Amino acid sequence: MDYNTINDTIKKIYELLNINGYIYVVDFTEDDPGYLKDVKNASECAMFVNHYFKKNELKHLFKNFEILYYNEYIKEDNTHGKPHYHGKVKLFARKFQ
């Protein structure tokens, strides 16, 4: 996914969300082994991820929102395939104007 598509998506979310409406996003970061092409440690689903967020990129994209929670972290995943980990980002924000 290219940066213009992501920007267009964020703008559309902003347009469609009511004032004081909330958005919750969980996605992958560049800390994920899939981004690093670390086949040994990446999820078998890594080939389907279109974009891995850079550090603070998601926070910057939602700069017109009130960010109530933001966290970038590494998470172990034992729910499918061989045990592996993910670089993840969570954002919880509110449209305030």
mmCIF file of N, CA and C in Angstrom:
data_model
loop_
_atom_site.group_PDB
_atom_site.id
_atom_site.type_symbol
_atom_site.label_atom_id
_atom_site.label_comp_id
_atom_site.label_asym_id
_atom_site.label_seq_id
_atom_site.Cartn_x
_atom_site.Cartn_y
_atom_site.Cartn_z
ATOM 1 N N MET A 1 0.861 -1.170 0.000
ATOM 2 C CA MET A 1 0.000 0.000 0.000
ATOM 3 C C MET A 1 0.904 1.228 0.000
ATOM 4 N N ASP A 2 0.625 2.162 -0.866
ATOM 5 C CA ASP A 2 1.478 3.348 -0.916
ATOM 6 C C ASP A 2 0.985 4.422 0.056
ATOM 7 N N TYR A 3 1.855 5.387 0.304
ATOM 8 C CA TYR A 3 1.569 6.430 1.287
ATOM 9 C C TYR A 3 0.334 7.247 0.906
ATOM 10 N N ASN A 4 0.113 7.501 -0.388
ATOM 11 C CA ASN A 4 -1.073 8.257 -0.813
ATOM 12 C C ASN A 4 -2.349 7.517 -0.476
ATOM 13 N N THR A 5 -2.359 6.204 -0.650
ATOM 14 C CA THR A 5 -3.539 5.407 -0.316
ATOM 15 C C THR A 5 -3.814 5.470 1.182
ATOM 16 N N ILE A 6 -2.769 5.380 1.987
ATOM 17 C CA ILE A 6 -2.936 5.461 3.439
ATOM 18 C C ILE A 6 -3.458 6.834 3.830
ATOM 19 N N ASN A 7 -2.874 7.897 3.282
ATOM 20 C CA ASN A 7 -3.357 9.253 3.574
ATOM 21 C C ASN A 7 -4.818 9.417 3.171
ATOM 22 N N ASP A 8 -5.188 8.919 2.008
ATOM 23 C CA ASP A 8 -6.583 9.004 1.552
ATOM 24 C C ASP A 8 -7.516 8.255 2.498
ATOM 25 N N THR A 9 -7.057 7.112 2.990
ATOM 26 C CA THR A 9 -7.867 6.328 3.931
ATOM 27 C C THR A 9 -8.073 7.090 5.235
ATOM 28 N N ILE A 10 -7.022 7.711 5.766
ATOM 29 C CA ILE A 10 -7.128 8.482 7.008
ATOM 30 C C ILE A 10 -8.070 9.673 6.808
ATOM 31 N N LYS A 11 -7.954 10.350 5.673
ATOM 32 C CA LYS A 11 -8.849 11.486 5.380
ATOM 33 C C LYS A 11 -10.308 11.021 5.328
ATOM 34 N N LYS A 12 -10.547 9.871 4.716
ATOM 35 C CA LYS A 12 -11.912 9.338 4.612
ATOM 36 C C LYS A 12 -12.452 8.982 5.998
ATOM 37 N N ILE A 13 -11.614 8.384 6.832
ATOM 38 C CA ILE A 13 -12.027 8.078 8.209
ATOM 39 C C ILE A 13 -12.414 9.363 8.915
ATOM 40 N N TYR A 14 -11.598 10.405 8.771
ATOM 41 C CA TYR A 14 -11.877 11.683 9.416
ATOM 42 C C TYR A 14 -13.207 12.270 8.935
ATOM 43 N N GLU A 15 -13.451 12.195 7.628
ATOM 44 C CA GLU A 15 -14.704 12.724 7.067
ATOM 45 C C GLU A 15 -15.927 11.965 7.576
ATOM 46 N N LEU A 16 -15.821 10.656 7.685
ATOM 47 C CA LEU A 16 -16.969 9.820 8.032
ATOM 48 C C LEU A 16 -17.233 9.708 9.531
ATOM 49 N N LEU A 17 -16.226 9.949 10.330
ATOM 50 C CA LEU A 17 -16.369 9.811 11.769
ATOM 51 C C LEU A 17 -17.051 11.045 12.354
ATOM 52 N N ASN A 18 -18.015 10.834 13.215
ATOM 53 C CA ASN A 18 -18.692 11.937 13.890
ATOM 54 C C ASN A 18 -17.735 12.646 14.837
ATOM 55 N N ILE A 19 -18.000 13.922 15.117
ATOM 56 C CA ILE A 19 -17.238 14.639 16.131
ATOM 57 C C ILE A 19 -17.406 13.884 17.442
ATOM 58 N N ASN A 20 -16.326 13.727 18.168
ATOM 59 C CA ASN A 20 -16.236 12.928 19.395
ATOM 60 C C ASN A 20 -16.312 11.427 19.132
ATOM 61 N N GLY A 21 -16.268 11.025 17.856
ATOM 62 C CA GLY A 21 -16.220 9.605 17.520
ATOM 63 C C GLY A 21 -14.819 9.052 17.746
ATOM 64 N N TYR A 22 -14.759 7.753 17.998
ATOM 65 C CA TYR A 22 -13.495 7.094 18.328
ATOM 66 C C TYR A 22 -13.047 6.160 17.218
ATOM 67 N N ILE A 23 -11.733 5.984 17.127
ATOM 68 C CA ILE A 23 -11.152 4.998 16.217
ATOM 69 C C ILE A 23 -10.080 4.217 16.972
ATOM 70 N N TYR A 24 -10.046 2.920 16.710
ATOM 71 C CA TYR A 24 -9.069 2.025 17.324
ATOM 72 C C TYR A 24 -8.365 1.290 16.194
ATOM 73 N N VAL A 25 -7.034 1.363 16.168
ATOM 74 C CA VAL A 25 -6.244 0.745 15.108
ATOM 75 C C VAL A 25 -5.177 -0.145 15.745
ATOM 76 N N VAL A 26 -5.048 -1.355 15.231
ATOM 77 C CA VAL A 26 -3.943 -2.241 15.583
ATOM 78 C C VAL A 26 -3.335 -2.710 14.268
ATOM 79 N N ASP A 27 -2.028 -2.540 14.120
ATOM 80 C CA ASP A 27 -1.389 -2.912 12.858
ATOM 81 C C ASP A 27 0.056 -3.321 13.109
ATOM 82 N N PHE A 28 0.772 -3.618 12.033
ATOM 83 C CA PHE A 28 2.146 -4.093 12.112
ATOM 84 C C PHE A 28 3.139 -2.950 11.934
ATOM 85 N N THR A 29 4.309 -3.092 12.580
ATOM 86 C CA THR A 29 5.379 -2.101 12.450
ATOM 87 C C THR A 29 6.583 -2.722 11.742
ATOM 88 N N GLU A 30 7.533 -1.885 11.453
ATOM 89 C CA GLU A 30 8.758 -2.346 10.808
ATOM 90 C C GLU A 30 9.617 -3.221 11.723
ATOM 91 N N ASP A 31 9.242 -3.354 12.986
ATOM 92 C CA ASP A 31 9.929 -4.273 13.889
ATOM 93 C C ASP A 31 9.485 -5.716 13.687
ATOM 94 N N ASP A 32 8.482 -5.923 12.857
ATOM 95 C CA ASP A 32 7.963 -7.262 12.589
ATOM 96 C C ASP A 32 8.946 -8.043 11.718
ATOM 97 N N PRO A 33 9.185 -9.322 12.032
ATOM 98 C CA PRO A 33 10.088 -10.125 11.193
ATOM 99 C C PRO A 33 9.640 -10.207 9.730
ATOM 100 N N GLY A 34 8.354 -10.066 9.466
ATOM 101 C CA GLY A 34 7.870 -10.076 8.086
ATOM 102 C C GLY A 34 8.423 -8.907 7.286
ATOM 103 N N TYR A 35 8.498 -7.729 7.912
ATOM 104 C CA TYR A 35 9.075 -6.568 7.254
ATOM 105 C C TYR A 35 10.566 -6.790 7.012
ATOM 106 N N LEU A 36 11.203 -7.402 7.977
ATOM 107 C CA LEU A 36 12.637 -7.634 7.903
ATOM 108 C C LEU A 36 12.988 -8.799 6.984
ATOM 109 N N LYS A 37 11.961 -9.451 6.432
ATOM 110 C CA LYS A 37 12.132 -10.624 5.558
ATOM 111 C C LYS A 37 12.873 -11.743 6.290
ATOM 112 N N ASP A 38 12.657 -11.801 7.598
ATOM 113 C CA ASP A 38 13.253 -12.826 8.458
ATOM 114 C C ASP A 38 12.356 -14.060 8.401
ATOM 115 N N VAL A 39 12.484 -14.825 7.343
ATOM 116 C CA VAL A 39 11.592 -15.947 7.057
ATOM 117 C C VAL A 39 11.558 -16.946 8.213
ATOM 118 N N LYS A 40 12.671 -17.155 8.850
ATOM 119 C CA LYS A 40 12.741 -18.123 9.952
ATOM 120 C C LYS A 40 11.831 -17.725 11.114
ATOM 121 N N ASN A 41 11.697 -16.438 11.377
ATOM 122 C CA ASN A 41 10.926 -15.957 12.529
ATOM 123 C C ASN A 41 9.622 -15.267 12.163
ATOM 124 N N ALA A 42 9.332 -15.095 10.901
ATOM 125 C CA ALA A 42 8.122 -14.391 10.478
ATOM 126 C C ALA A 42 6.915 -15.324 10.468
ATOM 127 N N SER A 43 5.750 -14.732 10.602
ATOM 128 C CA SER A 43 4.494 -15.468 10.496
ATOM 129 C C SER A 43 4.304 -15.960 9.069
ATOM 130 N N GLU A 44 3.614 -17.063 8.917
ATOM 131 C CA GLU A 44 3.297 -17.557 7.572
ATOM 132 C C GLU A 44 2.357 -16.601 6.824
ATOM 133 N N CYS A 45 1.783 -15.655 7.540
ATOM 134 C CA CYS A 45 0.873 -14.671 6.931
ATOM 135 C C CYS A 45 1.584 -13.389 6.493
ATOM 136 N N ALA A 46 2.869 -13.279 6.767
ATOM 137 C CA ALA A 46 3.607 -12.031 6.505
ATOM 138 C C ALA A 46 3.503 -11.587 5.049
ATOM 139 N N MET A 47 3.410 -12.529 4.125
ATOM 140 C CA MET A 47 3.361 -12.159 2.706
ATOM 141 C C MET A 47 2.078 -11.401 2.336
ATOM 142 N N PHE A 48 1.084 -11.413 3.223
ATOM 143 C CA PHE A 48 -0.181 -10.744 2.936
ATOM 144 C C PHE A 48 -0.263 -9.331 3.517
ATOM 145 N N VAL A 49 0.743 -8.922 4.276
ATOM 146 C CA VAL A 49 0.750 -7.582 4.875
ATOM 147 C C VAL A 49 1.205 -6.585 3.818
ATOM 148 N N ASN A 50 0.395 -5.546 3.592
ATOM 149 C CA ASN A 50 0.699 -4.556 2.561
ATOM 150 C C ASN A 50 1.575 -3.402 3.043
ATOM 151 N N HIS A 51 1.548 -3.136 4.345
ATOM 152 C CA HIS A 51 2.299 -1.987 4.854
ATOM 153 C C HIS A 51 2.705 -2.254 6.297
ATOM 154 N N TYR A 52 3.940 -1.937 6.596
ATOM 155 C CA TYR A 52 4.453 -1.979 7.962
ATOM 156 C C TYR A 52 4.760 -0.540 8.367
ATOM 157 N N PHE A 53 4.213 -0.089 9.487
ATOM 158 C CA PHE A 53 4.375 1.296 9.899
ATOM 159 C C PHE A 53 5.751 1.562 10.510
ATOM 160 N N LYS A 54 6.315 2.695 10.129
ATOM 161 C CA LYS A 54 7.562 3.176 10.720
ATOM 162 C C LYS A 54 7.275 3.670 12.139
ATOM 163 N N LYS A 55 8.319 3.871 12.919
ATOM 164 C CA LYS A 55 8.167 4.393 14.276
ATOM 165 C C LYS A 55 7.424 5.734 14.235
ATOM 166 N N ASN A 56 6.362 5.838 14.996
ATOM 167 C CA ASN A 56 5.514 7.041 15.139
ATOM 168 C C ASN A 56 4.755 7.436 13.867
ATOM 169 N N GLU A 57 4.823 6.641 12.812
ATOM 170 C CA GLU A 57 4.133 6.980 11.564
ATOM 171 C C GLU A 57 2.615 7.041 11.758
ATOM 172 N N LEU A 58 2.056 6.060 12.446
ATOM 173 C CA LEU A 58 0.603 6.047 12.636
ATOM 174 C C LEU A 58 0.158 7.242 13.478
ATOM 175 N N LYS A 59 0.939 7.566 14.503
ATOM 176 C CA LYS A 59 0.633 8.737 15.340
ATOM 177 C C LYS A 59 0.627 10.005 14.486
ATOM 178 N N HIS A 60 1.591 10.133 13.607
ATOM 179 C CA HIS A 60 1.661 11.302 12.728
ATOM 180 C C HIS A 60 0.459 11.357 11.778
ATOM 181 N N LEU A 61 0.066 10.213 11.238
ATOM 182 C CA LEU A 61 -1.077 10.180 10.312
ATOM 183 C C LEU A 61 -2.381 10.610 10.990
ATOM 184 N N PHE A 62 -2.485 10.391 12.284
ATOM 185 C CA PHE A 62 -3.685 10.757 13.031
ATOM 186 C C PHE A 62 -3.482 12.047 13.822
ATOM 187 N N LYS A 63 -2.621 12.934 13.322
ATOM 188 C CA LYS A 63 -2.309 14.179 14.031
ATOM 189 C C LYS A 63 -3.519 15.097 14.196
ATOM 190 N N ASN A 64 -4.556 14.939 13.370
ATOM 191 C CA ASN A 64 -5.759 15.774 13.493
ATOM 192 C C ASN A 64 -6.776 15.187 14.461
ATOM 193 N N PHE A 65 -6.399 14.134 15.159
ATOM 194 C CA PHE A 65 -7.248 13.491 16.155
ATOM 195 C C PHE A 65 -6.623 13.709 17.535
ATOM 196 N N GLU A 66 -7.419 13.580 18.568
ATOM 197 C CA GLU A 66 -6.887 13.552 19.919
ATOM 198 C C GLU A 66 -6.447 12.110 20.194
ATOM 199 N N ILE A 67 -5.169 11.898 20.340
ATOM 200 C CA ILE A 67 -4.664 10.546 20.570
ATOM 201 C C ILE A 67 -4.756 10.246 22.061
ATOM 202 N N LEU A 68 -5.605 9.271 22.382
ATOM 203 C CA LEU A 68 -5.843 8.903 23.768
ATOM 204 C C LEU A 68 -4.902 7.792 24.229
ATOM 205 N N TYR A 69 -4.445 6.974 23.304
ATOM 206 C CA TYR A 69 -3.518 5.893 23.633
ATOM 207 C C TYR A 69 -2.703 5.581 22.384
ATOM 208 N N TYR A 70 -1.399 5.407 22.576
ATOM 209 C CA TYR A 70 -0.520 5.028 21.473
ATOM 210 C C TYR A 70 0.596 4.171 22.035
ATOM 211 N N ASN A 71 0.837 3.015 21.419
ATOM 212 C CA ASN A 71 1.888 2.126 21.889
ATOM 213 C C ASN A 71 2.437 1.311 20.725
ATOM 214 N N GLU A 72 3.749 1.245 20.647
ATOM 215 C CA GLU A 72 4.439 0.360 19.704
ATOM 216 C C GLU A 72 5.146 -0.688 20.547
ATOM 217 N N TYR A 73 5.042 -1.961 20.160
ATOM 218 C CA TYR A 73 5.544 -3.029 21.015
ATOM 219 C C TYR A 73 5.819 -4.291 20.199
ATOM 220 N N ILE A 74 6.481 -5.229 20.832
ATOM 221 C CA ILE A 74 6.736 -6.553 20.259
ATOM 222 C C ILE A 74 5.852 -7.533 21.019
ATOM 223 N N LYS A 75 5.175 -8.406 20.274
ATOM 224 C CA LYS A 75 4.255 -9.360 20.907
ATOM 225 C C LYS A 75 4.525 -10.766 20.390
ATOM 226 N N GLU A 76 4.625 -11.701 21.321
ATOM 227 C CA GLU A 76 4.751 -13.107 20.961
ATOM 228 C C GLU A 76 3.391 -13.607 20.475
ATOM 229 N N ASP A 77 3.407 -14.448 19.453
ATOM 230 C CA ASP A 77 2.167 -14.996 18.886
ATOM 231 C C ASP A 77 2.290 -16.513 18.797
ATOM 232 N N ASN A 78 1.457 -17.197 19.574
ATOM 233 C CA ASN A 78 1.397 -18.656 19.564
ATOM 234 C C ASN A 78 0.041 -19.142 19.075
ATOM 235 N N THR A 79 -0.705 -18.298 18.391
ATOM 236 C CA THR A 79 -2.082 -18.631 18.017
ATOM 237 C C THR A 79 -2.206 -19.355 16.682
ATOM 238 N N HIS A 80 -1.163 -19.317 15.866
ATOM 239 C CA HIS A 80 -1.230 -19.989 14.557
ATOM 240 C C HIS A 80 0.190 -20.279 14.084
ATOM 241 N N GLY A 81 0.347 -21.358 13.347
ATOM 242 C CA GLY A 81 1.665 -21.701 12.823
ATOM 243 C C GLY A 81 2.672 -21.916 13.938
ATOM 244 N N LYS A 82 3.944 -21.819 13.585
ATOM 245 C CA LYS A 82 4.991 -21.957 14.602
ATOM 246 C C LYS A 82 5.026 -20.693 15.467
ATOM 247 N N PRO A 83 5.464 -20.805 16.716
ATOM 248 C CA PRO A 83 5.570 -19.603 17.556
ATOM 249 C C PRO A 83 6.472 -18.557 16.887
ATOM 250 N N HIS A 84 6.028 -17.324 16.940
ATOM 251 C CA HIS A 84 6.757 -16.220 16.319
ATOM 252 C C HIS A 84 6.385 -14.933 17.057
ATOM 253 N N TYR A 85 6.914 -13.824 16.625
ATOM 254 C CA TYR A 85 6.531 -12.556 17.241
ATOM 255 C C TYR A 85 6.173 -11.539 16.173
ATOM 256 N N HIS A 86 5.505 -10.480 16.619
ATOM 257 C CA HIS A 86 5.087 -9.393 15.729
ATOM 258 C C HIS A 86 5.532 -8.059 16.301
ATOM 259 N N GLY A 87 5.902 -7.153 15.432
ATOM 260 C CA GLY A 87 6.036 -5.745 15.781
ATOM 261 C C GLY A 87 4.661 -5.130 15.561
ATOM 262 N N LYS A 88 4.083 -4.545 16.597
ATOM 263 C CA LYS A 88 2.702 -4.049 16.522
ATOM 264 C C LYS A 88 2.630 -2.594 16.970
ATOM 265 N N VAL A 89 1.556 -1.939 16.532
ATOM 266 C CA VAL A 89 1.231 -0.590 16.988
ATOM 267 C C VAL A 89 -0.267 -0.552 17.290
ATOM 268 N N LYS A 90 -0.612 0.102 18.403
ATOM 269 C CA LYS A 90 -2.016 0.325 18.774
ATOM 270 C C LYS A 90 -2.237 1.823 18.909
ATOM 271 N N LEU A 91 -3.348 2.269 18.375
ATOM 272 C CA LEU A 91 -3.740 3.668 18.482
ATOM 273 C C LEU A 91 -5.213 3.719 18.835
ATOM 274 N N PHE A 92 -5.559 4.537 19.813
ATOM 275 C CA PHE A 92 -6.948 4.810 20.167
ATOM 276 C C PHE A 92 -7.067 6.324 20.157
ATOM 277 N N ALA A 93 -7.967 6.856 19.323
ATOM 278 C CA ALA A 93 -8.037 8.304 19.133
ATOM 279 C C ALA A 93 -9.483 8.760 18.999
ATOM 280 N N ARG A 94 -9.671 10.056 19.170
ATOM 281 C CA ARG A 94 -11.009 10.657 19.079
ATOM 282 C C ARG A 94 -10.946 11.850 18.125
ATOM 283 N N LYS A 95 -11.978 11.943 17.283
ATOM 284 C CA LYS A 95 -12.116 13.126 16.421
ATOM 285 C C LYS A 95 -12.713 14.220 17.290
ATOM 286 N N PHE A 96 -12.006 15.323 17.401
ATOM 287 C CA PHE A 96 -12.447 16.360 18.313
ATOM 288 C C PHE A 96 -12.919 17.640 17.646
ATOM 289 N N GLN A 97 -12.862 17.735 16.330
ATOM 290 C CA GLN A 97 -13.393 18.937 15.659
ATOM 291 C C GLN A 97 -13.912 18.602 14.288
#
